[in-house]
mmCIF file of C-alpha atoms in Angstrom:
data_model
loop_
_atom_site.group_PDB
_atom_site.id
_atom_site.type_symbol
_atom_site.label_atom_id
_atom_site.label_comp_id
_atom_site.label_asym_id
_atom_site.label_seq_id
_atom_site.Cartn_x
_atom_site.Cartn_y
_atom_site.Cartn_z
ATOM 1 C CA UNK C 1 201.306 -96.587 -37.498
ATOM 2 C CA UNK C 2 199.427 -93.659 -39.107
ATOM 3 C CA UNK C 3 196.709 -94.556 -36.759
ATOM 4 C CA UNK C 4 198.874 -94.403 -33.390
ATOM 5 C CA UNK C 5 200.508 -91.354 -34.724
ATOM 6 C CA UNK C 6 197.503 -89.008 -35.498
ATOM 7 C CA UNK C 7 196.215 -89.839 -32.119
ATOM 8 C CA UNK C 8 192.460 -90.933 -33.013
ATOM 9 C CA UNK C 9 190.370 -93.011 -30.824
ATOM 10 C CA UNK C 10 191.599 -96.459 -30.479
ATOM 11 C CA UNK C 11 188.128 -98.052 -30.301
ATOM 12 C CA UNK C 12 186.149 -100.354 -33.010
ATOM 13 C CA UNK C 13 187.599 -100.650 -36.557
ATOM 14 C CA UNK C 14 190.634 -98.212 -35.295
ATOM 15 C CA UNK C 15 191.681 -100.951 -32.526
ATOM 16 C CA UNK C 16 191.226 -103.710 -35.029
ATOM 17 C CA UNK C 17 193.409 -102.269 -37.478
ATOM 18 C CA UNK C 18 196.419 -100.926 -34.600
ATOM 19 C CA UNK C 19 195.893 -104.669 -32.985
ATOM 20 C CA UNK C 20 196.378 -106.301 -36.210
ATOM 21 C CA UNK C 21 199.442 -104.109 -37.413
ATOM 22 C CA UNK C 22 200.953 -104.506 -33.847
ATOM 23 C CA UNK C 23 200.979 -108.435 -34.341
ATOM 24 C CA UNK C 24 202.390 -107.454 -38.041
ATOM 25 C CA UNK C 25 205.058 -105.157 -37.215
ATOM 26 C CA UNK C 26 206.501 -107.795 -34.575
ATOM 27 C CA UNK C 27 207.788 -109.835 -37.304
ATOM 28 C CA UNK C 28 208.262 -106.879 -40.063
ATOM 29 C CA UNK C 29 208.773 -107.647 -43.733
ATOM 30 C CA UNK C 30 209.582 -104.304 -44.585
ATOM 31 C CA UNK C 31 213.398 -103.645 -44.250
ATOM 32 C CA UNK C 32 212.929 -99.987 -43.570
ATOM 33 C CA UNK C 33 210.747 -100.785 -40.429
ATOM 34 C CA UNK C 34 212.772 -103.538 -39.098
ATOM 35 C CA UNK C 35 215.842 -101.233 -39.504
ATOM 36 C CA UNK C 36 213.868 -97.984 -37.930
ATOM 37 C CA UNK C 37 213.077 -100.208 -34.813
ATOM 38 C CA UNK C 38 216.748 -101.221 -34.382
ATOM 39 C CA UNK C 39 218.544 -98.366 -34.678
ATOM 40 C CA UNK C 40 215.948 -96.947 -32.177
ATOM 41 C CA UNK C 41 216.812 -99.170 -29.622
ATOM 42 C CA UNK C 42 213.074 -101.009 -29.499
ATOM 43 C CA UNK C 43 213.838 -104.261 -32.065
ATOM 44 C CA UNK C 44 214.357 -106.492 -28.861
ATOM 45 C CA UNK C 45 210.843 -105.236 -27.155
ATOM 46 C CA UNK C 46 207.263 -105.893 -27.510
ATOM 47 C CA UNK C 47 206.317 -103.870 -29.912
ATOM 48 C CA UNK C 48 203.003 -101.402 -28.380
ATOM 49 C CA UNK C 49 201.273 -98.772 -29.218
ATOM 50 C CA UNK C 50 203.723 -96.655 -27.100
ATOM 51 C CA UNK C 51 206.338 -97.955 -29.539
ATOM 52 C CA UNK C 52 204.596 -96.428 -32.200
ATOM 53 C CA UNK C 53 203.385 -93.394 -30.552
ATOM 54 C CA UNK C 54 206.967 -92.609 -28.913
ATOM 55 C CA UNK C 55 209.525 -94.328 -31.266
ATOM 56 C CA UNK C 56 208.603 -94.717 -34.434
ATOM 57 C CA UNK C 57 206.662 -91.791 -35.237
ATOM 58 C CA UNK C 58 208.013 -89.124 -34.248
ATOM 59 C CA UNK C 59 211.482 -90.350 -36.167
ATOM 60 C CA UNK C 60 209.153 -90.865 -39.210
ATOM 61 C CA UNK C 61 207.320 -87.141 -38.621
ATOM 62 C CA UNK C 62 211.080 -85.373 -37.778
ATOM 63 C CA UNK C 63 211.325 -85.525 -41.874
ATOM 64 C CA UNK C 64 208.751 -83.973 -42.495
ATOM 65 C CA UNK C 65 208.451 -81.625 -40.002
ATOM 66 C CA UNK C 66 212.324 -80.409 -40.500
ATOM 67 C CA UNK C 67 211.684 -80.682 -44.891
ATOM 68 C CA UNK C 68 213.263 -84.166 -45.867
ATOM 69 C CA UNK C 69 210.150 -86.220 -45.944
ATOM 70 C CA UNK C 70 211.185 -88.605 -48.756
ATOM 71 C CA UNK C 71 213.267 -89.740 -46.494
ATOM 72 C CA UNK C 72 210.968 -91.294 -44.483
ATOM 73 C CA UNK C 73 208.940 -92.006 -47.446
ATOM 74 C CA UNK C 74 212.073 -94.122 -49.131
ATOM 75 C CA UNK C 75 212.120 -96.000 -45.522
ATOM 76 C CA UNK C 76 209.379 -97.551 -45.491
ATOM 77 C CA UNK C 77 209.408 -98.040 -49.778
ATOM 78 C CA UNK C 78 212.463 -99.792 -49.630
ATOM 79 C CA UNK C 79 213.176 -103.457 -50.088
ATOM 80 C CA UNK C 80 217.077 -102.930 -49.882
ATOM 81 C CA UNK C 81 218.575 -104.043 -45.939
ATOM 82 C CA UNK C 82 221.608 -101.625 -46.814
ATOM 83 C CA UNK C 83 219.730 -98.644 -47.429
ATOM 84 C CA UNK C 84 217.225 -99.196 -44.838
ATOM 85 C CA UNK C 85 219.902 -98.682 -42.519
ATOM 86 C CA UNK C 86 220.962 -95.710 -43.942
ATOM 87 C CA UNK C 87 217.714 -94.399 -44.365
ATOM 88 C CA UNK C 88 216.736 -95.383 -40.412
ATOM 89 C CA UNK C 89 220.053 -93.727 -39.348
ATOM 90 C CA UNK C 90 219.437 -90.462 -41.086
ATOM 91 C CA UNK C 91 216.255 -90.401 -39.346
ATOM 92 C CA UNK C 92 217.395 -90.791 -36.112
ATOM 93 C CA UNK C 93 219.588 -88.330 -36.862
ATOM 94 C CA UNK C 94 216.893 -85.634 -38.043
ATOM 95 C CA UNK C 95 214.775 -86.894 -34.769
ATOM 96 C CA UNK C 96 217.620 -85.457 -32.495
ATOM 97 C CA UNK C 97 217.888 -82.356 -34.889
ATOM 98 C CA UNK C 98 214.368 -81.677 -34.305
ATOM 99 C CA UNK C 99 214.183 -82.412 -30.453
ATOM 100 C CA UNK C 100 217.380 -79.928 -30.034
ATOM 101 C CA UNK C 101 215.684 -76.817 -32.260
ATOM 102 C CA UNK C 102 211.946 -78.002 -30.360
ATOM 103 C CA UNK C 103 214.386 -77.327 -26.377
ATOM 104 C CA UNK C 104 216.147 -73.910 -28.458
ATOM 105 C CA UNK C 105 211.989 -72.523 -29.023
ATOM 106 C CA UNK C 106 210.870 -73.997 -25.963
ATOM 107 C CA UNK C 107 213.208 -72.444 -23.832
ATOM 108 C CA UNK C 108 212.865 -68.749 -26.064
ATOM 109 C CA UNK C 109 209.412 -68.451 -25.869
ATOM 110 C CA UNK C 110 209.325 -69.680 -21.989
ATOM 111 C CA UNK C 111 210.904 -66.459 -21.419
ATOM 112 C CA UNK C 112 208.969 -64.283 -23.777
ATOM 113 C CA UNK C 113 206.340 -65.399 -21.159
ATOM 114 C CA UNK C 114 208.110 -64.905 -17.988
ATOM 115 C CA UNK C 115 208.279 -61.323 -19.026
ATOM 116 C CA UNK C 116 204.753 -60.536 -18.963
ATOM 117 C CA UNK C 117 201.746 -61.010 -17.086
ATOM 118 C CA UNK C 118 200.019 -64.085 -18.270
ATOM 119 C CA UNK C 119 195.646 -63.837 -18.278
ATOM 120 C CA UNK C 120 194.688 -64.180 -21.736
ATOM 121 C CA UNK C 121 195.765 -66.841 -24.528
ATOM 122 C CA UNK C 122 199.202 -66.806 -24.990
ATOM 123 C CA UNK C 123 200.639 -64.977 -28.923
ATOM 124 C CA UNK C 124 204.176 -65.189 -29.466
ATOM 125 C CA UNK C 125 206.117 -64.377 -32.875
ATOM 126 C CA UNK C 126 210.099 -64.595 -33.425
ATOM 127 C CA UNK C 127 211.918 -64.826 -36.897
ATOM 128 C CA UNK C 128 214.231 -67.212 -35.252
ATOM 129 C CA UNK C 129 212.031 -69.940 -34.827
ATOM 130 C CA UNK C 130 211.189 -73.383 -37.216
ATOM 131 C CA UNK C 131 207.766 -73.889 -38.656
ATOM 132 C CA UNK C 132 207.664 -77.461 -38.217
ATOM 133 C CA UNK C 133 208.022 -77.469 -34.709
ATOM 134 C CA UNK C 134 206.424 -74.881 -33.338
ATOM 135 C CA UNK C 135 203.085 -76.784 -32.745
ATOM 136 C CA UNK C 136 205.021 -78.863 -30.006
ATOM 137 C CA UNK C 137 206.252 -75.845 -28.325
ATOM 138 C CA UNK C 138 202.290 -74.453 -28.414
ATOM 139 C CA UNK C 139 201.196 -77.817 -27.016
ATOM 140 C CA UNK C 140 203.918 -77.618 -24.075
ATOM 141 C CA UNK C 141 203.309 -73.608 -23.493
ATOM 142 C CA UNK C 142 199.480 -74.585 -23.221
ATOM 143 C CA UNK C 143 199.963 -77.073 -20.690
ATOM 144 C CA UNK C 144 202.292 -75.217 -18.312
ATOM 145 C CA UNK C 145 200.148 -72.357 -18.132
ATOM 146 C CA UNK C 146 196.885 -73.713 -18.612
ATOM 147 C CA UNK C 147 196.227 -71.436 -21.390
ATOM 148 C CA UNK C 148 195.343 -71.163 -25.437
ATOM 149 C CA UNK C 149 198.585 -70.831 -27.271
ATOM 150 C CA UNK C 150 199.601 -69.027 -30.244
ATOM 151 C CA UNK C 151 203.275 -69.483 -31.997
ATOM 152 C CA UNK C 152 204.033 -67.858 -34.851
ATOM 153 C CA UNK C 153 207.199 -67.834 -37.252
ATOM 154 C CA UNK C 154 207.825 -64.612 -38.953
ATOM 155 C CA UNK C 155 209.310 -63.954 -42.661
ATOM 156 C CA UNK C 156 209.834 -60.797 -43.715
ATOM 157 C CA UNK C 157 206.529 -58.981 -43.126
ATOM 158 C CA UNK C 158 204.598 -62.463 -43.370
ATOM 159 C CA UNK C 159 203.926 -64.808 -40.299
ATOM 160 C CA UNK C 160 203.141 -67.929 -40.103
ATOM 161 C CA UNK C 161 201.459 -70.001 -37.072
ATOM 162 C CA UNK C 162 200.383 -72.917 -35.218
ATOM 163 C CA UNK C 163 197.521 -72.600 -32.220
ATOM 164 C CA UNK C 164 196.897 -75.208 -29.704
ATOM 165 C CA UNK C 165 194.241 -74.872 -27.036
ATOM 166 C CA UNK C 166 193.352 -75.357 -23.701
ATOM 167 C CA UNK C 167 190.581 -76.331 -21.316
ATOM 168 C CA UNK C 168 187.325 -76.681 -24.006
ATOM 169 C CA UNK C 169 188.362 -73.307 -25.289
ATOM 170 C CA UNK C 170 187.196 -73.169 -29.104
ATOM 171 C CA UNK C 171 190.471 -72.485 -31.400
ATOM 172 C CA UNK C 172 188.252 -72.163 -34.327
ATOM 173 C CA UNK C 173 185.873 -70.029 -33.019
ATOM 174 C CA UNK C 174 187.983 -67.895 -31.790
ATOM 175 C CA UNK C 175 190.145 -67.397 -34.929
ATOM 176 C CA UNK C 176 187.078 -66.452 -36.985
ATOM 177 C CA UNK C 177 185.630 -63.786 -33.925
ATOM 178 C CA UNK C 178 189.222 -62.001 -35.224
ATOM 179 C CA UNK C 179 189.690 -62.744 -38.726
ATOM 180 C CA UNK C 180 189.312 -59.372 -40.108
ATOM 181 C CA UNK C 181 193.283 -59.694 -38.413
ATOM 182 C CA UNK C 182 194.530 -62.946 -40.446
ATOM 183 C CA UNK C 183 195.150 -63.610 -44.032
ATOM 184 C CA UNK C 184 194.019 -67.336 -43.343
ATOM 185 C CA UNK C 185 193.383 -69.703 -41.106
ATOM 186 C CA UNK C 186 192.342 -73.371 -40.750
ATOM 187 C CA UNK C 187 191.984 -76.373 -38.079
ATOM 188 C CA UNK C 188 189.550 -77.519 -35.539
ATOM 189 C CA UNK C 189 188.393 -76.758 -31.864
ATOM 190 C CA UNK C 190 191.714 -77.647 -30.560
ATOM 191 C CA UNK C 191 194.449 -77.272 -32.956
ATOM 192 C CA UNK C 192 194.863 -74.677 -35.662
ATOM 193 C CA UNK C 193 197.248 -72.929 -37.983
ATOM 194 C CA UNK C 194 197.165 -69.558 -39.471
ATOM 195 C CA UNK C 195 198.877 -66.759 -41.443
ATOM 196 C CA UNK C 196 198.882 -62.894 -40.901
ATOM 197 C CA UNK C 197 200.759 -59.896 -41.355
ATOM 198 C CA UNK C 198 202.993 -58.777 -39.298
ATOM 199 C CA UNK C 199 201.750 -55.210 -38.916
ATOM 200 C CA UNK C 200 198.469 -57.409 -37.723
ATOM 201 C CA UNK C 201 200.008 -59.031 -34.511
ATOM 202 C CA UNK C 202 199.789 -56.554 -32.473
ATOM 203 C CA UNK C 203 195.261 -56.378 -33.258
ATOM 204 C CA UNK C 204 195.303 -60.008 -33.061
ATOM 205 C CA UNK C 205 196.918 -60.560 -30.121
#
């Protein structure tokens, strides 16, 4: 699962391991899986890669991403059929929660954009926006306008943000050409995250 969901390579040890697991999670032992898969809607199917990769984890990456993690961690720990249900409702639960607040940004920032001319890589900042889902409204911003994305979640006068790129351009690179601007950053060519002041968006940007 963890190596469906971070989206590596699926070739030599990698495709061993996801083949194997595959074959595995068809006839689940663990409760909390089984229970996950049902209450999904995907117990009755051959269980893929695309299962994992648009089923299982994003319900298991909603807790985290909207601050309940241990409940995905106590899903897959259990051994109890009760709670397992429980535990794979809730998730579902926080998997809609997090698919309505990622449509709320989505739709916010696509008309931040709208409202000016768009030729450099894309900043954006509100205070009304969630951390953990920002990154998929970056990804989906990046796509549509075929342009490096920055969204950033302010705090008072702090701000923090998640960069995704687009067409070979260097994330990283970029961030430290303008870090005299940041308080921090981190990542790699094609995803990052950072934090900065908000008197500093304006220099960044």
């Amino acid at each position: 699962i963890g190596t469906v969901a971070d989206v590596v390579a699926l070739t030599g040890e990698n495709r061993y391991i996801v083949r194997k697991g595959l074959s595995m999670l068809e006839h689940t032992e663990r409760p909390g899986l089984a229970a996950l898969l049902r209450e999904a809607g995907a117990s009755d199917r051959k269980i893929s890669s695309t299962t994992i990769g648009f089923t299982i984890a994003p319900r298991l990456n909603a807790a985290g991403r909207l601050g309940c993690v241990t409940i995905a961690v106590d899903l897959l720990m259990t051994d109890d059929e009760v709670e397992a249900s429980r535990l794979a409702l809730e998730l579902c639960e926080l998997n809609r929660r997090r698919q309505a607040l990622e449509t709320d940004i989505w739709n916010e920032a696509s008309q931040m954009v709208q409202k000016r001319t768009v030729d450099s890589p894309i900043v954006l900042a509100s205070e009304r926006w969630h951390q953990g889902v920002i990154g998929i409204a970056a990804s989906k911003l990046a796509e549509q306008y075929s342009l490096p994305t920055v969204m950033i979640c302010l705090d008072g006068e702090k701000g923090k943000g998640s960069c995704r790129s687009y067409g070979g351009f260097n994330l990283f690179d970029a961030l430290s050409a303008c870090s005299e601007h940041l308080e921090g950053f981190g990542g790699h060519a094609l995803a990052a995250g950072l934090n900065i002041k908000r008197c500093k968006l304006k220099d960044f940007e």
